[in-house]
C-alpha angles and dihedrals in degrees: 000000000000128000093263091055090054093056115103118245113198117201115202113205127035101214121118093290097045094045093047090047093050090052091048093050092048090049088054090056101258127138104247136194119189115203131190136146095268101037088202136118131052120323125208115262112285094015125121112221118211137172117234142153108223094180089086129062093236093045093050092049091050092047095054097040109146095006123145091187128025121199113202108208097145118139133173137200109307093241090052100050100096090050102040110029093070090052091051091047092051091052097044095043090047090051095053090044087057098045102032094234117150115250125219113189126200106220141181137227091248097105091066094061118190113350100181087250095301113145113263118235129169087268096057110120118253104243103154115173099180129082091241093045093051090046092052092046091052091050092049093049089051091051093050093044090054088053095047091050092050095243094119142002107240139170128179127212116196122204134192119225111318123248132167145072111339095019111123109153104056135102084252097041138077094340089064110026097047089051091048090057100038104034096247128133117291122213124236128168133215121326108002092192093068119094114253126187123229126186119212109237088232090057088050089054096043092046094051091045090052092051088049090056096048116066088178087070092065127117101041148065120264128190109229117235109288130167126234112298117255129192118255088242090058091047091050090053090050090052091048090052090054097046098038092226135093118260115235098219123194110196116204113207090188131023115275133146115286131165111312092000106086131194093270092053095045092048088056093043093055092089090055095050090104085081087074099041096057132036112280105204123164119194114208097177095121092059094043092052096042096049102025096239134142121207121242107271113250090236091061092043091056093046094051095040091053089050091051092049090049087056092046092052090047092050094244099105119075113250109235 
């Protein structure tokens, strides 16, 4: 094991992204600590699980103690993001400024705002129109400013909507795959004939792990590996081909409660609904060329996600 392998990587947040990332880092030979508020539940092999509250300066410092690299994958309830995410950023950024650890941040496409359907690259202007988009843009500018001023070493990895084994709360998650396997109603939003990017959760993990291993990547935004965008209608047909049964799709033209997405969530999501009324295409070519990676093909993602949901419904897959 080389010196880099012996460095501690601390993953903050034990949702699908943080858990997948912790497993990926451990598989690469790193020492890994996975931190969330509860500190309970199974941990991937070779990963230390710890409870911690990174919304406070003292809690964030305790959580990242001894870390060479910190991966910020913390999320909060959707209706609490505008209030709480800046507090978490302040604590985590302050902690790495104190300790000197590198910081890898999992980010969203929200800062770009509507693009009129134009593909999003790392050079797309930040024109957020939503509260959550402006909040994310302000956080990202603060991260990059800290890097430019030499107060911290920071890199940001942006993902499209999650999909893959272990992903439940996504527009291509439990509201689609459970219905595909049980014959219930499947959720779709907006215009289902517009291309929409999805990032396999394992590409999220591999991309963030790669950024954590490459200090020369610091100081900028990267788009994590993501395959060519497909329309929801195309994806539905691919799922139908794999299950051998038609998908009963309910298309919402406007946000309203459906399945796992309750009234509180949908009320907050209304300002982001533009993502389903124009093409949502993320280009990850910079990352793929720089690091020589290829995203998981959507066909494989669908095969393995359906297998995971079969296990979940049968009680043999661990519930995240």
